[in-house]
mmCIF file of C-alpha atoms in Angstrom:
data_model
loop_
_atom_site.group_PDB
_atom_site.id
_atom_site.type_symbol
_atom_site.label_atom_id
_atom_site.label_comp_id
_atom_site.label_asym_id
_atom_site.label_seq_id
_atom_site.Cartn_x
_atom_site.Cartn_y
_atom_site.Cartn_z
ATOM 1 C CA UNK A 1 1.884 -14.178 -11.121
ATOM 2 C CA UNK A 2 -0.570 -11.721 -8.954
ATOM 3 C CA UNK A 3 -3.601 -9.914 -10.631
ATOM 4 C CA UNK A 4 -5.017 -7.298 -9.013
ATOM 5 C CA UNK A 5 -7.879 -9.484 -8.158
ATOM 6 C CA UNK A 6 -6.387 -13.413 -7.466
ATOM 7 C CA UNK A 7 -5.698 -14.994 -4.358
ATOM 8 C CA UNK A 8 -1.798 -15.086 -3.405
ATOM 9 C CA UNK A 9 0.546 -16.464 -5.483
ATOM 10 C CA UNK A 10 3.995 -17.892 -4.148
ATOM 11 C CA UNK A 11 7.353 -18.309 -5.880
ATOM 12 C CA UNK A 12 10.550 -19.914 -4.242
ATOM 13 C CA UNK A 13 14.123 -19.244 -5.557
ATOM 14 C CA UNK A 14 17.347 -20.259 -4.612
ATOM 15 C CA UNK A 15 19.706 -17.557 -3.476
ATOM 16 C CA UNK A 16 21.591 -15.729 -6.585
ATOM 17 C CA UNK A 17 19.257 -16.726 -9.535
ATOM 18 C CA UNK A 18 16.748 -13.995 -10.730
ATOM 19 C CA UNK A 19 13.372 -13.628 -9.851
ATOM 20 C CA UNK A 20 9.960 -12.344 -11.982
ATOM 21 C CA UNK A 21 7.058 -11.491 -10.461
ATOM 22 C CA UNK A 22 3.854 -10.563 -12.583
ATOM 23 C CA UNK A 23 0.929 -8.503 -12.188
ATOM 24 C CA UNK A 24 -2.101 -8.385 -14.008
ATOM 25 C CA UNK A 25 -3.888 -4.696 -14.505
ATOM 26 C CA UNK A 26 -7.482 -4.672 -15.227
ATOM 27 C CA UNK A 27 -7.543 -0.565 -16.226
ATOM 28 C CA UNK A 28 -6.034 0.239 -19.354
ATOM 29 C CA UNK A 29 -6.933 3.858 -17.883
ATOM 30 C CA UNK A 30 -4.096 3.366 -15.739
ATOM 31 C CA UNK A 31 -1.133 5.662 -15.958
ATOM 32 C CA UNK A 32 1.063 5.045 -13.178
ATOM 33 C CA UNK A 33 2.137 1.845 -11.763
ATOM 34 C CA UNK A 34 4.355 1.496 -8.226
ATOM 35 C CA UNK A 35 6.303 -1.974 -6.906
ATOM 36 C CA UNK A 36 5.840 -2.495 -2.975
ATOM 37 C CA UNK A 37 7.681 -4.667 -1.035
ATOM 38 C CA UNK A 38 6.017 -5.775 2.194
ATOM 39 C CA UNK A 39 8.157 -7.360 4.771
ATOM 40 C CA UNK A 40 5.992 -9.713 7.223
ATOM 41 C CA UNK A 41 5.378 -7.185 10.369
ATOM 42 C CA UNK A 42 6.212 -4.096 8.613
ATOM 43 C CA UNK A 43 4.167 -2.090 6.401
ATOM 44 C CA UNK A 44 4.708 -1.822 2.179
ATOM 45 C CA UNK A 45 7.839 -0.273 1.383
ATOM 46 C CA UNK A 46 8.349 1.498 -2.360
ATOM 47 C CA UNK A 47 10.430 -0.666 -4.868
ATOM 48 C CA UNK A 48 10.045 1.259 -7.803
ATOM 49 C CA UNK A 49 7.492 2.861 -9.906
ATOM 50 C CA UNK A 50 6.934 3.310 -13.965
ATOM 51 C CA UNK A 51 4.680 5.520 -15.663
ATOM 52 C CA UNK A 52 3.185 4.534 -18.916
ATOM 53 C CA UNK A 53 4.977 6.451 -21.108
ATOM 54 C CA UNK A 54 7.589 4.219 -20.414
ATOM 55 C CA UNK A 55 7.951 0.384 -21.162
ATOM 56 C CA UNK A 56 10.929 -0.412 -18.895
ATOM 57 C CA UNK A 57 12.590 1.291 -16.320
ATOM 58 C CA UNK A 58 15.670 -0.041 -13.731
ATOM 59 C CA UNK A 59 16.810 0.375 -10.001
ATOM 60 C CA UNK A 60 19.218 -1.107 -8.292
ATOM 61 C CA UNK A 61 18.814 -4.679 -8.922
ATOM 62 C CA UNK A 62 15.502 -4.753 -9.964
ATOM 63 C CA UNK A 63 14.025 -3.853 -13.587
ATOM 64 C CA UNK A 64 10.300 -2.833 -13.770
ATOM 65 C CA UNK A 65 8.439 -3.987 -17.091
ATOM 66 C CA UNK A 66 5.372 -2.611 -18.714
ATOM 67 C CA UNK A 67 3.462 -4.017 -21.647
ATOM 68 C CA UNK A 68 0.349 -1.754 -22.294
ATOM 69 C CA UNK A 69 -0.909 -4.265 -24.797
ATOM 70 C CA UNK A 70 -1.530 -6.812 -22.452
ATOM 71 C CA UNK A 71 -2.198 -4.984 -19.617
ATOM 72 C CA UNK A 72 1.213 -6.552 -17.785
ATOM 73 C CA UNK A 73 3.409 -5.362 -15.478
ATOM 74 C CA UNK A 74 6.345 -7.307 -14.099
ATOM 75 C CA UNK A 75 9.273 -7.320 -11.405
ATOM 76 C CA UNK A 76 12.717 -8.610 -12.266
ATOM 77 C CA UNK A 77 14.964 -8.567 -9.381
ATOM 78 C CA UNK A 78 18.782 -9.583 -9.497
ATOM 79 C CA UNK A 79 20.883 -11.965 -7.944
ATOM 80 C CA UNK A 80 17.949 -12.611 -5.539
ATOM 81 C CA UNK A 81 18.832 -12.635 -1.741
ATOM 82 C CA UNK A 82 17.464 -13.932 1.090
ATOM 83 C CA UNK A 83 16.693 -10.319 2.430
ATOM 84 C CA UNK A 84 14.300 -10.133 -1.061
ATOM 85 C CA UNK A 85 11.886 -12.511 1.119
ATOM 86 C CA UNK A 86 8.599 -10.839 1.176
ATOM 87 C CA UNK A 87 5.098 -10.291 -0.494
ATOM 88 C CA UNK A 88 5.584 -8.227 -3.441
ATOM 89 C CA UNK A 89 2.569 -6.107 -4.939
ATOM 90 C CA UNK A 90 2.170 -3.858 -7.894
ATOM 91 C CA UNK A 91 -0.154 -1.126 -7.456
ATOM 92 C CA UNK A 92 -1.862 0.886 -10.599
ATOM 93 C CA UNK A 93 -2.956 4.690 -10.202
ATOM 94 C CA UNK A 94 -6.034 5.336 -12.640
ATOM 95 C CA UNK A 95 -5.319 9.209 -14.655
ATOM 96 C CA UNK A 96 -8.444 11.416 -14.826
ATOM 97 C CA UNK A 97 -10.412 12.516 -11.758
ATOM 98 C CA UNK A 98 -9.720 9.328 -9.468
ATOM 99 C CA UNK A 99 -6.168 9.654 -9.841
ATOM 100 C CA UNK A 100 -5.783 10.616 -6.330
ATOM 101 C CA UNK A 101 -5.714 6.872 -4.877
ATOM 102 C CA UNK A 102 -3.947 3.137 -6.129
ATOM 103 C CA UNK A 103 -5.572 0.241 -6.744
ATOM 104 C CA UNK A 104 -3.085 -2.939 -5.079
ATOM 105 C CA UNK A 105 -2.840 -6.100 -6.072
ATOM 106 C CA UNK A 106 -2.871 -8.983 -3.315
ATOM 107 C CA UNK A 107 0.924 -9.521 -3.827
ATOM 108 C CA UNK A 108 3.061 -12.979 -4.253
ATOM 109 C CA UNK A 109 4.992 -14.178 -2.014
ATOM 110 C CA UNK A 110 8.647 -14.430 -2.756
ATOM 111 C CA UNK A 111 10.906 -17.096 -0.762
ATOM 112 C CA UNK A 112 14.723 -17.484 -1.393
ATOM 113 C CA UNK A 113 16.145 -20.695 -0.241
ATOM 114 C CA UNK A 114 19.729 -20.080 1.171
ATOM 115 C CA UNK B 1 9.854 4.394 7.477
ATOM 116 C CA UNK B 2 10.349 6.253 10.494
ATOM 117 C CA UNK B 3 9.043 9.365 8.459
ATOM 118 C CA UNK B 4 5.058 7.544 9.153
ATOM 119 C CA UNK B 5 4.603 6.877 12.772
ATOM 120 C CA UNK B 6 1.701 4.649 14.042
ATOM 121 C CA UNK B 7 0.264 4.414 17.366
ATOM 122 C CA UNK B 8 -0.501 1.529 18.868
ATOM 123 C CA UNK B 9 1.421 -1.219 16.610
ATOM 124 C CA UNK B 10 -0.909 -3.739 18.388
ATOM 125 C CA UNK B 11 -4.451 -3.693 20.036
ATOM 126 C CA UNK B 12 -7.086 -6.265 21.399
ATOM 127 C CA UNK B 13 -10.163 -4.866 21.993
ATOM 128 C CA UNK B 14 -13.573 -6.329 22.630
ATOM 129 C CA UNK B 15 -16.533 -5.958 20.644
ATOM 130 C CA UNK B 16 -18.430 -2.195 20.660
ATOM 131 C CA UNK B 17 -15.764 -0.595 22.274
ATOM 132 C CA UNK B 18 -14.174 2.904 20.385
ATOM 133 C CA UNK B 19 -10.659 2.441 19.352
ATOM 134 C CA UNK B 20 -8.645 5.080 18.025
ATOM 135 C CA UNK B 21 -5.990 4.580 15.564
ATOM 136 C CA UNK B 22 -2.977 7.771 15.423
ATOM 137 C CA UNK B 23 -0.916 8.389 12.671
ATOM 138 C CA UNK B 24 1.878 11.660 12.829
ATOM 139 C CA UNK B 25 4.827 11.873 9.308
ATOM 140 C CA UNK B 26 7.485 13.910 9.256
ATOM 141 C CA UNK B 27 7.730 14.179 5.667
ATOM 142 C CA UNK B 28 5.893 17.105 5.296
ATOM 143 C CA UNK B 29 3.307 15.903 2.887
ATOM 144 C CA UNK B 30 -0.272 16.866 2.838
ATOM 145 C CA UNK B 31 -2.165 13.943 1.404
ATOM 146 C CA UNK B 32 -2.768 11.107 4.111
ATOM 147 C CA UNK B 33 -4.527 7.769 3.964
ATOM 148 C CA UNK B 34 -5.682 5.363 5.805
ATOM 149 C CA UNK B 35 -6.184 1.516 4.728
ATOM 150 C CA UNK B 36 -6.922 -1.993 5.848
ATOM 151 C CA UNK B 37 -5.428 -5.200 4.898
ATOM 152 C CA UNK B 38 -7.104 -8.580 5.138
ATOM 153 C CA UNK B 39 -5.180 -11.816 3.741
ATOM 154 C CA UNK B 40 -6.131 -12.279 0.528
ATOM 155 C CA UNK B 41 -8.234 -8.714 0.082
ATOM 156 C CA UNK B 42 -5.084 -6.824 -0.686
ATOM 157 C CA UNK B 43 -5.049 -3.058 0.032
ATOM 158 C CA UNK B 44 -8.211 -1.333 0.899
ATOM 159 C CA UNK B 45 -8.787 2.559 1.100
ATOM 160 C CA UNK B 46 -11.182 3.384 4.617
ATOM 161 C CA UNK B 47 -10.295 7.698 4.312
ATOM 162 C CA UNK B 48 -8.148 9.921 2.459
ATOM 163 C CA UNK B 49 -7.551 13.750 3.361
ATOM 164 C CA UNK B 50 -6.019 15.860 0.940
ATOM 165 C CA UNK B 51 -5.546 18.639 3.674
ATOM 166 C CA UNK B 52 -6.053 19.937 6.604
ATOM 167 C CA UNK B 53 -9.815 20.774 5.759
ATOM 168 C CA UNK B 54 -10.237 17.929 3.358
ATOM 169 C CA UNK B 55 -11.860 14.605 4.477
ATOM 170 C CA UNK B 56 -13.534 11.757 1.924
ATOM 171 C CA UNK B 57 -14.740 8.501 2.547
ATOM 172 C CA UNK B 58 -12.747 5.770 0.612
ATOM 173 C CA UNK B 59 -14.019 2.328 0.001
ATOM 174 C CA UNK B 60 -15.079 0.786 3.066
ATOM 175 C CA UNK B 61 -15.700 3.722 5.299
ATOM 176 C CA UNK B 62 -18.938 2.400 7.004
ATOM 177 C CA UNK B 63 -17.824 1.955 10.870
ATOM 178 C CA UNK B 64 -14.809 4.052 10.475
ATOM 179 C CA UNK B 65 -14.551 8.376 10.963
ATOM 180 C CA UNK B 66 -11.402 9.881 10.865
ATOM 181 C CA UNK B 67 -9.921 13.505 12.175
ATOM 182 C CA UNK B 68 -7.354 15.054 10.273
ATOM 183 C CA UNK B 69 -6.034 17.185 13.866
ATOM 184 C CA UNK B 70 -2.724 18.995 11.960
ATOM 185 C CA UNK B 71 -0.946 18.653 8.482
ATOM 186 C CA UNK B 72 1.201 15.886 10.329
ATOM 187 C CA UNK B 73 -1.627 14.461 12.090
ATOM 188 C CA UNK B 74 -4.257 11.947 10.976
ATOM 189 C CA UNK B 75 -6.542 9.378 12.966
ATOM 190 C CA UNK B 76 -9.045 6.575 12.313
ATOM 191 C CA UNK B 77 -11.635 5.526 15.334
ATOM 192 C CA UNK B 78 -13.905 2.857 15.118
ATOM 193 C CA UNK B 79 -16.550 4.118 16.935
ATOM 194 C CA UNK B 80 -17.825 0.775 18.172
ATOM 195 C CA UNK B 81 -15.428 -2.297 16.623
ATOM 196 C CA UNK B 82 -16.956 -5.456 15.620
ATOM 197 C CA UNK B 83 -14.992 -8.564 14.739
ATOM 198 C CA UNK B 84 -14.825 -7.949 11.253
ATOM 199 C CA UNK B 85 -12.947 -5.381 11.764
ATOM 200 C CA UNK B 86 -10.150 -7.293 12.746
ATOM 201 C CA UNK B 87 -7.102 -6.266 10.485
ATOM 202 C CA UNK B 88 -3.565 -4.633 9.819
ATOM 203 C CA UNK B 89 -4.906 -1.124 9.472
ATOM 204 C CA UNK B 90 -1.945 1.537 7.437
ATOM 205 C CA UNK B 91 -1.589 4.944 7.156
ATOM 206 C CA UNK B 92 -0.151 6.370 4.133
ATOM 207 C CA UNK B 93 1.479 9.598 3.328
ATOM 208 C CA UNK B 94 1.705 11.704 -0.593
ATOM 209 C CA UNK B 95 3.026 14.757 -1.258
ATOM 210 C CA UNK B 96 0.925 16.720 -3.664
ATOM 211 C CA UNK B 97 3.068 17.643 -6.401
ATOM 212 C CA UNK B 98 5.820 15.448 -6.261
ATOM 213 C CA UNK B 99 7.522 13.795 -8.649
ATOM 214 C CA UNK B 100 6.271 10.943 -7.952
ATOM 215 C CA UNK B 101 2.963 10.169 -6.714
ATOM 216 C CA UNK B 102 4.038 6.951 -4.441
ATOM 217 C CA UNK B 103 2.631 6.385 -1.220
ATOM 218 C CA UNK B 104 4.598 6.117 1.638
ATOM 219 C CA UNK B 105 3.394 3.633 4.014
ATOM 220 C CA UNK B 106 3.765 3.546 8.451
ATOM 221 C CA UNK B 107 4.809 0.056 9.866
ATOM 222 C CA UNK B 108 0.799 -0.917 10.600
ATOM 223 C CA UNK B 109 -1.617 -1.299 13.799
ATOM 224 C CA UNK B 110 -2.592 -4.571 14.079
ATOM 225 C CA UNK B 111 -6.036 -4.922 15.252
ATOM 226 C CA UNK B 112 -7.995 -7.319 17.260
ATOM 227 C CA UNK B 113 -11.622 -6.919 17.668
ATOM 228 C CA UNK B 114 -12.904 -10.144 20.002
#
């Protein structure tokens, strides 16, 4: 899985199994945590976002986990597709005075074999 | 999302010549970023304008101004580009007091400095 700090990560999965993507947070001031999706030529679309009151939270096909313990933050996406192929990072929002920008992870690289 | 807009998507330009980046939403929000992206770097914030009137640096601002022209209007120049600033350079739109605070990213510009 990605930290918000490693190189990139990959992870290949054949077409209808599930896939989990990690993430690593380094600030356990952080409050507010988003999903991107980045398609290769486009630029980072929102998945899905959790705040840290919260310890799970779902979307269509994909379920966004959040263990404040270990600082951990994952993606579970359903019945993965080939359209799913992307980089996939996890951003974290800091509360207090810097909450006004995110802090992104590199992302992992998600391939679904057909 | 066709609610960020991005002007040029692609550019080659030679070294100490001024390049200016444009960036117009349609989503009415008044915070707007701009970032770079550099395999393996993730992410990085260059400028951030809350409004109108409101510039600060991010980051990596050195070699970068911006000029925030309208609400719907925000632009990055390198005033002379080096190599190093060779990247996929976003703009990124929040609405201030939304329900979310998620970013909203344009498709990218991607840069060549030679």
């Amino acid at each position: 899985g990605e930290s918000v700090g490693l190189h990139l990560p990959t992870l290949s999965v054949q077409e209808g199994d599930n896939s989990i993507i990690n993430c690593a947070y380094s600030n356990s001031a952080s409050d507010y945590f988003i999903w991107y999706k980045q398609e290769s030529g486009k630029g980072p679309q929102f998945i899905i976002d959790i705040r840290s009151n919260m310890d799970k939270r779902q979307g269509q096909r994909v379920t966004v986990l959040l263990n404040k313990t270990v600082k951990h933050l994952s993606l579970q996406i359903a019945a993965t597709q080939p359209g799913d192929s992307a980089v996939y990072f996890c951003a974290e929002r800091p509360s207090g005075g810097s909450n006004y920008k995110l802090t992104f992870g590199k992302g992992t690289l998600l391939t679904v074999n057909p | 999302d066709a609610d960020v807009t991005q002007t040029p998507r692609n550019r080659i330009t030679k070294t100490g010549k001024r390049i200016m980046l444009e960036c117009s939403q349609t989503k009415g929000h008044d915070r707007m970023y701009w970032y770079r992206q550099d395999p393996g770097l993730g992410l990085r914030l260059i400028y951030y304008s809350f409004d109108v009137k409101d510039i600060n640096k991010g980051e990596i601002s050195d070699g970068y101004s911006v000029s925030r022209q309208a609400q719907a209007k925000f632009s990055l120049s390198l005033e002379s580009a080096i190599p190093n600033q060779t990247a996929l350079y976003f703009c990124a739109t929040r609405g201030a007091g939304s329900h979310t605070d998620t970013q909203y990213f344009g498709p990218g510009t991607r840069l060549t400095v030679l």
